[in-house]
């Protein structure tokens, strides 16, 4: 490593590692802000990953493929919604079941596509701009989903905190009884939030199978859905911090791989643990200041809403 | 993909529920398999499942095979193995190093059930161990890699720093340096057997640091795919991964469990089964090499073929002395080969491998 020419490839790798986490995290954040805890992110991501992959293989149309991934995630989320919102099943149990279901159904759908490679999602290439040193490939050389992930984070942040609809969504998450008493459809709003979460997880999955590692392999999320879930607590339910957290997670993972390749004599097991240690440390720090969590955590998270009560 | 259909259908349900049974259903003998990854990993577990299918093909209606995939090493696996043993299986194959202690523990409680543990070193009256001498394949790969590298840096994506993996790294280092003394091996440990994203990221890191050949001891084709897109060479792991990297794959080391599984299943059924240790390589066909890439020059192909033939007829031993450990101390003297016992417990690098081996 002479100088800093290693920085650009590291950043490029970090971006691809972080993007699926950003999508899944921001989707779940909206779901949780509406007071619903959906532990099925992993399942929704896998459904999105396999559907997007199959669509891309069959049609060659990547816009369609990403849309199909989003729809698959929404379909899974819809099932979750029917069970937990309409039929009032326990959210934790249903979410876990959704993950298991997603692993199984995605393996089933993908059975004929294991071992089939697909062309990676195309990256932006603007003559002049993409060739700029350092910032060129980083700012102007990404695929469309990376830009979309940033846009979604800012859009969600604006929606939640600057619009009336966002205020209503947060009200539903903080006190469903109060929101109901002044005439808002708690169930309806929660359905929308859950579906949005599903769509984002689906796109996160699509990113895995189309851009990150352009292939379909069973259970290829390898736990990223759970990391996304941890991210939200880490981010204390703030959209901007989800973005920061996702890049921190991705960054630490990639840096430790580079540190090893560079021959730094650090124990790799400890390095592999770093992202999780970092999360725990942050959790401890923010937990010291209880008001910070209490202010942002949706008060009704995971609670079942009985309209008649 | 023809044979994948049934396996994946079963796989889909296996995760959601308990154990699955394939084959005609009546009162046949049951044979169980415990997998560490999904059968669709296209690598390690995939090849074990091909072995299971060979058993089905060979023994037909006489047996039922069952498997549980994606079983975590540790306490989870003990539960799965015990459930299999308790549900009337004659013989159970546990196919990951980390299933070793759980297998032995359950075996003690079920003396009438036969157990076969892959890649472990602890045996009992009803527990056999078996593994492939994959290092033989890796030694051949090392010769090719040593000839093909231009940067003289070979990148190696490692899973866990256990003897099995370390042995492979050392075999590559010895072979590559025997044809090109300037070669160095850079290793990154990802601490997982299967995480396509992370495996791919490790390959990217190695390429960014100068490696122009990517070898791996993890289970997904992601590192090959990265190699393909970055225009460097790679070697497939456990199964032929040519689909993923038609230009980049030099060859692949293929595990072939078919014959062993059929033999052992038969032995368990007819009562001739005995506890033993099997460690077979290229000669027995437990380790195979995929077709060489057309881009490899003829003299290198010949070198590789000769090396393979030499290992098979016993004239070449990958760990023949003299060579040194990483710290420069002699590992084995001239005229001697490293013994199997040392190979099985290998916890040191040879010269030419960079970095410190995590303990």
XYZ file of C-alpha atoms in Angstrom:
668
model
C 0.000 0.000 0.000
C 1.830 3.033 -1.248
C -0.049 6.259 -0.786
C -3.797 6.246 -0.883
C -4.746 4.552 -4.114
C -6.321 1.758 -2.078
C -8.936 4.165 -0.728
C -11.123 4.237 -3.823
C -11.541 0.466 -4.208
C -12.261 0.182 -0.494
C -14.978 2.828 -0.691
C -16.475 1.211 -3.782
C -16.656 -2.132 -2.001
C -18.148 -0.532 1.098
C -20.914 1.036 -1.003
C -22.004 -2.327 -2.399
C -21.841 -3.917 1.041
C -23.929 -1.155 2.628
C -26.628 -0.619 0.006
C -28.755 -3.718 0.759
C -28.646 -2.790 4.449
C -29.794 0.756 3.675
C -32.833 -0.476 1.756
C -33.884 -3.115 4.260
C -33.188 -0.806 7.204
C -35.118 2.182 5.893
C -38.106 0.004 5.003
C -38.238 -1.577 8.423
C -37.838 1.854 10.009
C -41.060 3.077 8.405
C -42.812 -0.147 9.419
C -41.663 0.248 13.003
C -42.514 3.949 13.075
C -46.110 2.893 12.393
C -45.889 0.612 15.428
C -45.348 -2.715 13.695
C -42.365 -4.948 14.362
C -41.697 -7.159 11.354
C -38.914 -9.667 11.997
C -39.370 -11.135 8.548
C -36.879 -8.847 6.766
C -34.600 -11.742 5.893
C -37.508 -13.619 4.335
C -38.715 -10.592 2.383
C -35.190 -9.893 1.134
C -34.802 -13.453 -0.089
C -38.161 -13.309 -1.851
C -37.064 -10.076 -3.508
C -33.654 -11.478 -4.404
C -34.958 -14.597 -6.094
C -37.837 -12.874 -7.884
C -35.603 -10.126 -9.215
C -33.029 -12.677 -10.320
C -35.559 -14.867 -12.088
C -37.147 -11.844 -13.785
C -33.759 -10.551 -14.923
C -32.809 -13.971 -16.282
C -36.066 -14.447 -18.145
C -36.637 -10.942 -19.500
C -33.234 -9.262 -19.359
C -35.055 -6.136 -18.210
C -33.508 -4.869 -14.980
C -36.102 -2.200 -14.233
C -38.742 -4.887 -14.415
C -36.539 -7.153 -12.297
C -36.159 -4.605 -9.498
C -39.890 -3.853 -9.635
C -40.618 -7.572 -9.417
C -38.294 -7.833 -6.411
C -40.141 -4.985 -4.722
C -43.491 -6.616 -5.491
C -42.317 -9.945 -4.103
C -41.246 -8.218 -0.890
C -44.629 -6.480 -0.763
C -46.423 -9.780 -1.259
C -44.565 -11.261 1.695
C -45.287 -8.139 3.730
C -48.947 -8.377 2.753
C -49.124 -11.900 4.168
C -47.558 -10.574 7.344
C -50.098 -7.745 7.405
C -53.072 -10.049 6.991
C -51.865 -12.242 9.836
C -50.819 -9.568 12.303
C -53.052 -6.614 11.458
C -56.275 -8.231 10.322
C -56.087 -11.527 12.194
C -54.105 -10.021 15.091
C -51.494 -12.742 15.320
C -48.424 -12.131 17.440
C -46.002 -9.965 15.433
C -42.782 -11.524 16.706
C -43.878 -15.083 15.999
C -45.348 -14.150 12.624
C -42.205 -12.266 11.626
C -39.986 -15.213 12.476
C -42.303 -17.487 10.527
C -42.103 -15.086 7.593
C -38.312 -15.395 7.576
C -38.498 -19.190 7.586
C -41.171 -19.102 4.911
C -39.065 -16.727 2.810
C -36.015 -18.993 2.990
C -38.104 -21.960 1.871
C -40.184 -20.310 -0.834
C -37.167 -18.550 -2.344
C -35.282 -21.852 -2.521
C -38.309 -23.357 -4.222
C -38.676 -20.570 -6.769
C -34.942 -20.448 -7.396
C -34.374 -24.202 -7.756
C -33.894 -24.077 -11.507
C -31.753 -20.973 -11.349
C -28.996 -22.105 -9.006
C -25.743 -21.962 -10.905
C -27.032 -19.564 -13.540
C -25.047 -16.362 -13.667
C -26.615 -13.077 -14.726
C -25.079 -9.866 -16.005
C -24.443 -7.425 -13.170
C -26.597 -4.330 -12.919
C -25.041 -1.662 -15.083
C -23.120 1.165 -13.499
C -23.442 4.794 -14.405
C -20.854 6.013 -16.839
C -20.832 9.685 -17.735
C -18.004 10.633 -20.041
C -15.782 13.107 -18.261
C -17.366 12.801 -14.831
C -16.915 9.082 -14.114
C -13.264 9.323 -15.172
C -12.441 12.007 -12.615
C -9.833 10.808 -10.158
C -11.147 9.520 -6.810
C -14.568 11.184 -6.758
C -15.414 10.136 -10.326
C -15.947 6.431 -9.754
C -17.394 7.015 -6.294
C -19.935 9.727 -7.090
C -20.667 9.056 -10.750
C -19.871 5.381 -11.204
C -22.564 3.601 -9.206
C -25.547 1.603 -10.330
C -29.034 3.112 -10.196
C -29.994 1.323 -6.973
C -27.210 2.992 -4.995
C -28.530 6.417 -5.967
C -32.054 5.231 -5.244
C -31.022 4.131 -1.742
C -29.825 7.637 -0.885
C -32.920 9.177 -2.408
C -35.174 6.865 -0.388
C -33.466 7.771 2.879
C -33.938 11.485 2.271
C -37.484 10.988 1.008
C -38.412 8.950 4.079
C -36.823 11.504 6.369
C -38.768 14.300 4.685
C -41.988 12.310 4.666
C -41.829 11.320 8.321
C -40.857 14.663 9.756
C -42.036 17.292 7.277
C -45.390 16.082 6.037
C -48.768 15.680 7.683
C -49.052 12.125 6.421
C -45.747 11.346 8.140
C -47.005 12.876 11.354
C -50.106 10.698 11.184
C -47.976 7.617 10.602
C -45.852 8.429 13.630
C -48.990 9.107 15.678
C -50.289 5.656 14.778
C -47.030 4.185 15.955
C -46.925 6.152 19.177
C -50.533 5.852 20.273
C -52.841 3.851 18.106
C -55.774 4.444 20.433
C -55.416 8.211 20.209
C -54.992 8.083 16.435
C -58.029 5.854 16.160
C -60.131 8.093 18.405
C -59.653 11.052 16.123
C -60.658 9.048 13.118
C -57.503 7.713 11.482
C -57.521 4.219 10.089
C -54.825 2.614 12.200
C -54.995 -0.684 10.380
C -54.999 0.932 6.943
C -51.993 3.097 7.702
C -50.134 0.165 9.202
C -50.827 -1.892 6.113
C -49.244 0.817 3.965
C -46.203 1.046 6.239
C -45.769 -2.733 6.265
C -46.069 -2.863 2.469
C -43.482 -0.107 2.096
C -41.154 -2.089 4.355
C -41.709 -5.161 2.198
C -40.997 -3.264 -1.002
C -37.738 -1.866 0.380
C -36.589 -5.255 1.683
C -37.458 -6.691 -1.713
C -35.299 -4.084 -3.447
C -32.510 -4.733 -0.942
C -32.716 -8.403 -1.884
C -32.776 -7.518 -5.572
C -29.568 -5.573 -5.038
C -27.930 -8.699 -3.629
C -28.861 -10.956 -6.534
C -28.401 -8.378 -9.317
C -25.504 -6.181 -8.245
C -23.656 -7.322 -5.110
C -23.139 -10.938 -6.165
C -25.056 -11.292 -9.443
C -26.339 -14.825 -8.935
C -28.958 -16.729 -7.025
C -27.819 -18.929 -4.178
C -30.067 -20.252 -1.462
C -30.126 -18.178 1.687
C -27.762 -15.694 0.060
C -28.753 -12.900 2.457
C -26.693 -14.744 5.096
C -28.150 -12.773 7.995
C -28.246 -9.300 6.462
C -31.934 -8.965 7.362
C -31.053 -9.297 11.018
C -28.275 -6.744 10.733
C -30.793 -4.337 9.177
C -33.022 -4.923 12.173
C -30.195 -4.130 14.585
C -29.381 -1.041 12.533
C -32.701 0.574 13.393
C -32.109 0.346 17.112
C -28.570 1.521 16.493
C -29.981 4.480 14.563
C -32.543 5.195 17.286
C -35.235 5.204 14.597
C -33.715 8.115 12.674
C -33.498 7.674 8.879
C -30.209 9.533 8.493
C -28.543 7.386 11.111
C -29.742 4.226 9.354
C -27.664 5.377 6.409
C -24.669 6.120 8.634
C -25.043 2.799 10.435
C -25.294 0.792 7.234
C -22.093 2.355 5.914
C -20.384 1.821 9.236
C -21.355 -1.855 9.234
C -20.288 -2.269 5.649
C -17.150 -0.221 6.238
C -15.877 -2.159 9.218
C -16.445 -5.477 7.462
C -14.592 -4.396 4.349
C -11.781 -2.664 6.221
C -11.083 -5.757 8.251
C -10.842 -7.825 5.067
C -8.408 -5.300 3.622
C -6.429 -5.168 6.847
C -5.984 -8.936 6.632
C -4.984 -8.870 2.986
C -2.502 -6.132 3.834
C -0.981 -8.433 6.421
C -1.913 -6.519 9.548
C -1.514 -9.009 12.348
C -4.909 -8.579 13.907
C -6.886 -11.659 14.904
C -9.470 -12.106 12.163
C -12.099 -13.472 14.506
C -11.976 -10.276 16.533
C -12.051 -8.219 13.356
C -15.107 -10.110 12.161
C -16.831 -9.313 15.422
C -16.108 -5.581 15.182
C -19.397 -4.541 13.567
C -21.336 -6.287 16.294
C -19.126 -4.955 19.050
C -19.576 -1.475 17.590
C -23.348 -1.904 17.684
C -23.308 -3.004 21.297
C -21.063 -0.104 22.247
C -23.350 2.362 20.529
C -26.357 0.735 22.139
C -24.786 1.092 25.561
C -23.930 4.724 24.912
C -27.380 5.691 23.710
C -29.057 3.645 26.408
C -27.329 5.773 29.019
C -29.398 8.666 27.794
C -32.814 7.072 27.987
C -34.667 10.119 26.781
C -33.024 9.797 23.388
C -34.363 6.341 22.781
C -37.699 7.043 24.354
C -38.198 10.094 22.208
C -37.745 8.250 18.939
C -38.843 4.701 19.622
C -42.468 4.193 18.607
C -44.367 3.639 21.851
C -46.803 1.128 20.365
C -44.214 -1.033 18.636
C -45.252 -4.645 18.477
C -48.577 -4.025 20.205
C -51.701 -5.413 18.634
C -54.415 -2.895 17.902
C -57.985 -3.872 18.763
C -60.222 -1.278 17.119
C -63.214 -2.163 19.267
C -61.396 -1.803 22.558
C -30.546 -28.714 -13.385
C -32.694 -31.848 -13.764
C -31.684 -33.440 -10.514
C -32.030 -30.217 -8.581
C -35.803 -30.181 -8.616
C -36.472 -32.740 -5.928
C -33.623 -31.578 -3.746
C -34.719 -27.961 -3.755
C -38.340 -28.822 -3.192
C -37.261 -30.740 -0.164
C -34.870 -28.033 0.840
C -37.634 -25.476 0.720
C -39.669 -27.386 3.214
C -36.737 -28.605 5.297
C -35.980 -25.157 6.538
C -39.571 -24.396 7.367
C -40.147 -27.550 9.289
C -38.388 -30.615 10.483
C -36.863 -33.457 8.631
C -37.691 -34.717 5.237
C -37.834 -38.036 3.622
C -37.283 -38.736 -0.015
C -37.607 -41.902 -2.003
C -40.416 -44.426 -1.949
C -42.087 -44.546 1.426
C -42.459 -47.868 3.197
C -40.570 -49.601 5.982
C -37.093 -49.285 4.455
C -33.907 -48.471 6.253
C -33.288 -44.813 6.796
C -30.049 -43.005 6.027
C -29.570 -39.475 7.322
C -27.444 -36.533 6.230
C -26.732 -33.352 8.176
C -25.545 -30.428 6.053
C -23.917 -27.202 7.200
C -25.091 -25.148 4.209
C -28.027 -25.143 1.825
C -28.014 -27.874 -0.838
C -28.167 -25.061 -3.361
C -24.817 -23.553 -2.321
C -23.274 -24.977 -5.481
C -20.249 -25.995 -3.448
C -19.564 -28.158 -0.416
C -23.086 -29.090 0.629
C -24.230 -29.394 -2.959
C -21.588 -32.072 -3.549
C -22.598 -33.992 -0.403
C -26.155 -33.976 -1.612
C -25.035 -35.350 -4.965
C -23.484 -38.152 -2.890
C -26.795 -38.695 -1.133
C -28.512 -38.928 -4.497
C -25.946 -41.525 -5.558
C -27.022 -43.600 -2.548
C -30.649 -43.291 -3.604
C -29.724 -44.344 -7.115
C -27.590 -47.286 -5.996
C -29.820 -48.693 -3.290
C -33.172 -47.625 -4.691
C -36.236 -48.845 -2.830
C -34.236 -50.458 -0.064
C -33.529 -47.161 1.649
C -35.009 -43.820 2.483
C -32.626 -40.907 2.723
C -33.351 -37.848 4.793
C -31.410 -34.667 5.191
C -31.441 -31.429 7.117
C -29.649 -28.515 5.524
C -28.216 -25.231 6.840
C -27.576 -26.690 10.291
C -25.486 -24.396 12.459
C -22.362 -25.918 13.981
C -22.627 -26.302 17.752
C -25.652 -27.016 19.966
C -28.138 -26.728 17.098
C -26.472 -29.548 15.259
C -26.579 -31.806 18.323
C -30.349 -31.436 18.433
C -30.666 -32.265 14.735
C -28.361 -35.276 14.976
C -30.133 -36.589 18.063
C -33.519 -36.243 16.401
C -32.230 -38.241 13.448
C -30.736 -40.924 15.671
C -33.936 -41.187 17.676
C -36.117 -41.505 14.591
C -34.711 -44.823 13.441
C -31.852 -43.981 11.114
C -29.359 -46.760 10.506
C -26.506 -44.522 9.562
C -26.055 -40.762 9.766
C -23.537 -38.678 7.827
C -22.607 -35.409 9.516
C -20.823 -33.354 6.936
C -19.004 -30.501 8.631
C -15.977 -30.237 10.900
C -17.975 -28.390 13.564
C -20.396 -31.306 13.914
C -17.595 -33.394 15.451
C -18.317 -33.143 19.164
C -22.120 -33.164 18.774
C -21.798 -36.313 16.635
C -19.694 -38.081 19.265
C -22.006 -37.028 22.046
C -25.096 -38.346 20.301
C -23.248 -41.480 19.154
C -22.589 -42.395 22.785
C -26.310 -42.345 23.499
C -27.219 -44.371 20.410
C -24.701 -47.240 20.205
C -26.751 -49.056 17.569
C -26.747 -46.191 15.110
C -23.695 -45.780 12.867
C -22.233 -42.326 12.418
C -19.977 -40.975 9.713
C -18.338 -37.641 10.425
C -16.667 -35.733 7.617
C -13.298 -34.003 8.147
C -13.048 -34.732 11.870
C -10.431 -36.669 13.820
C -12.355 -38.191 16.739
C -13.740 -41.688 16.307
C -15.699 -44.203 18.417
C -16.970 -47.757 17.962
C -19.927 -46.424 16.037
C -18.317 -43.283 14.626
C -16.167 -43.338 11.505
C -14.434 -40.356 10.014
C -13.800 -39.607 6.386
C -12.364 -36.810 4.368
C -10.813 -36.050 1.039
C -7.140 -35.299 0.594
C -8.122 -32.031 -1.002
C -4.590 -30.773 -0.547
C -3.598 -33.113 -3.386
C -5.904 -31.209 -5.701
C -4.682 -27.938 -4.283
C -1.087 -28.942 -4.896
C -1.864 -29.363 -8.601
C -3.693 -26.026 -8.534
C -0.668 -24.438 -6.879
C 1.569 -25.505 -9.772
C -0.801 -23.885 -12.266
C -1.163 -20.765 -10.132
C 2.591 -20.383 -9.750
C 2.985 -20.463 -13.509
C 0.018 -18.227 -14.324
C 0.500 -15.378 -11.850
C 2.092 -12.205 -13.157
C 1.956 -10.193 -9.929
C 3.361 -13.135 -7.964
C 0.603 -12.671 -5.419
C -1.967 -15.410 -4.956
C -5.040 -14.383 -2.962
C -6.689 -16.982 -0.766
C -10.164 -16.572 0.750
C -10.127 -18.697 3.903
C -13.099 -19.766 5.990
C -11.783 -20.747 9.418
C -8.132 -21.275 10.431
C -8.521 -25.023 11.010
C -5.930 -27.622 9.880
C -8.013 -28.631 6.852
C -7.890 -25.105 5.459
C -4.319 -24.352 6.527
C -3.175 -27.551 4.806
C -4.708 -26.356 1.552
C -2.991 -22.987 1.794
C 0.356 -24.632 2.501
C -0.033 -27.116 -0.348
C -0.650 -24.244 -2.744
C 2.312 -22.283 -1.388
C 4.712 -25.224 -1.720
C 3.548 -26.075 -5.229
C 3.491 -22.500 -6.513
C 6.939 -21.716 -5.115
C 8.381 -24.907 -6.537
C 7.780 -23.483 -10.006
C 8.070 -19.779 -9.144
C 10.045 -18.951 -5.975
C 8.828 -15.327 -5.960
C 5.195 -16.225 -5.300
C 3.588 -15.114 -2.071
C 0.193 -16.067 -0.678
C -2.096 -13.479 0.883
C -4.882 -14.902 3.022
C -8.077 -13.275 4.259
C -10.243 -15.124 6.740
C -13.954 -14.458 6.458
C -14.920 -16.648 9.447
C -17.844 -18.223 7.672
C -18.281 -21.142 5.295
C -21.011 -19.478 3.336
C -21.784 -15.803 2.818
C -21.618 -14.944 -0.883
C -21.416 -11.208 -0.222
C -18.571 -11.433 2.262
C -16.657 -14.023 0.247
C -16.893 -11.748 -2.781
C -15.767 -8.746 -0.730
C -12.746 -10.696 0.502
C -11.841 -11.517 -3.098
C -12.152 -7.826 -4.020
C -9.869 -6.870 -1.128
C -7.256 -9.399 -2.257
C -7.387 -8.225 -5.857
C -7.132 -4.606 -4.719
C -3.959 -5.625 -2.923
C -2.348 -7.095 -5.952
C -3.528 -10.688 -6.197
C -4.122 -11.872 -9.758
C -5.224 -15.384 -8.806
C -8.036 -15.998 -6.339
C -8.266 -19.302 -4.522
C -10.917 -20.014 -1.952
C -11.837 -22.371 0.810
C -15.399 -21.173 1.233
C -18.513 -22.571 -0.343
C -20.093 -20.069 -2.732
C -19.063 -19.116 -6.263
C -18.953 -15.411 -5.380
C -15.120 -15.135 -5.340
C -14.969 -16.610 -8.853
C -17.571 -14.174 -10.027
C -15.530 -11.295 -8.655
C -12.436 -12.698 -10.365
C -14.333 -12.912 -13.639
C -15.501 -9.303 -13.462
C -12.057 -8.036 -12.413
C -10.248 -10.015 -15.087
C -8.083 -12.206 -12.844
C -7.819 -16.009 -12.502
C -9.640 -18.158 -9.971
C -10.154 -21.801 -9.064
C -13.543 -23.364 -8.351
C -14.180 -24.912 -4.977
C -15.918 -28.235 -4.250
C -17.770 -28.302 -7.564
C -17.192 -27.122 -11.118
C -18.074 -23.417 -11.048
C -17.303 -22.796 -14.687
C -20.780 -21.283 -15.240
C -19.912 -18.391 -12.991
C -16.515 -17.653 -14.398
C -16.048 -19.142 -17.870
C -12.995 -16.965 -18.495
C -11.512 -16.859 -14.998
C -11.820 -20.442 -13.772
C -8.470 -22.182 -14.305
C -9.881 -25.452 -12.989
C -11.886 -26.526 -9.974
C -11.296 -28.937 -7.145
C -14.280 -31.255 -7.088
C -15.323 -33.305 -4.094
C -16.759 -36.655 -5.031
C -18.433 -38.513 -2.177
C -20.624 -40.764 -4.311
C -18.630 -43.977 -4.085
C -17.867 -43.636 -0.384
C -21.460 -42.932 0.582
C -22.782 -45.886 -1.381
C -20.166 -48.238 0.115
C -20.752 -47.111 3.674
C -24.527 -47.158 3.361
C -24.375 -50.689 1.999
C -22.049 -51.744 4.828
C -24.407 -50.311 7.428
C -27.329 -52.204 5.903
C -25.624 -55.585 5.597
C -23.949 -55.386 8.983
C -20.355 -55.270 7.774
C -19.898 -51.653 8.874
C -16.843 -51.027 11.063
C -15.504 -47.859 12.571
C -12.594 -46.621 10.513
C -10.861 -43.583 9.146
C -10.851 -42.866 5.437
C -8.697 -40.180 3.923
C -8.717 -40.576 0.184
C -7.541 -38.299 -2.579
C -7.069 -38.074 -6.310
C -6.269 -41.771 -6.686
C -9.503 -42.990 -5.127
C -11.497 -40.398 -7.013
C -12.724 -38.641 -3.896
C -10.928 -35.541 -5.147
C -11.197 -34.591 -8.802
C -10.099 -31.686 -10.942
C -12.393 -29.972 -13.410
C -11.352 -29.502 -17.011
C -8.444 -27.077 -17.376
C -9.132 -23.641 -18.827
C -8.287 -23.474 -22.541
C -6.252 -20.341 -21.883
C -3.645 -22.261 -19.877
C -0.530 -22.802 -22.037
C 0.177 -26.381 -23.085
C 3.373 -26.688 -21.023
C 1.481 -25.670 -17.868
C -1.302 -28.135 -18.624
C 1.353 -30.812 -19.002
C 2.979 -29.813 -15.724
C -0.390 -30.011 -13.982
C -1.278 -33.351 -15.562
C 2.122 -34.802 -14.680
C 1.787 -33.566 -11.123
C -1.639 -35.138 -10.846
C -0.391 -38.417 -12.296
C 2.596 -38.328 -9.944
C 0.390 -37.896 -6.899
C -1.845 -40.722 -8.076
C 1.027 -43.167 -8.584
C 2.712 -42.080 -5.385
C 5.871 -40.626 -6.934
C 4.950 -37.099 -5.817
C 3.997 -36.170 -2.278
C 2.768 -32.579 -1.859
C 4.455 -32.289 1.527
C 7.787 -33.845 0.588
C 10.793 -32.360 2.360
C 12.799 -30.339 2.597
C 10.789 -27.227 3.258
C 10.532 -24.639 5.987
C 7.814 -23.287 8.170
C 6.903 -19.634 7.818
C 9.365 -18.658 10.566
C 12.223 -20.333 8.707
C 12.545 -23.407 10.899
C 12.697 -26.688 8.964
C 9.369 -28.524 8.813
C 10.612 -31.775 7.341
C 14.010 -33.021 6.197
C 14.989 -33.941 2.649
C 13.879 -37.374 1.548
C 11.011 -37.476 4.009
C 7.326 -36.693 3.677
C 5.273 -34.963 6.307
C 3.306 -37.617 8.180
C -0.478 -37.748 8.128
C -0.598 -37.050 11.843
C 1.217 -33.753 11.354
C -0.904 -32.891 8.342
C -4.082 -33.477 10.332
C -3.049 -31.088 13.055
C -1.358 -28.526 10.839
C -1.475 -25.173 12.592
C 1.423 -23.335 10.999
C 2.091 -21.737 7.639
C 4.934 -22.673 5.341
C 7.339 -20.129 3.898
C 5.722 -17.908 1.328
C 2.439 -17.387 3.115
C 2.069 -13.819 4.378
C 0.489 -12.726 7.636
C 0.044 -14.486 10.910
C -2.159 -17.540 11.273
C -4.980 -16.667 13.704
C -5.126 -19.063 16.630
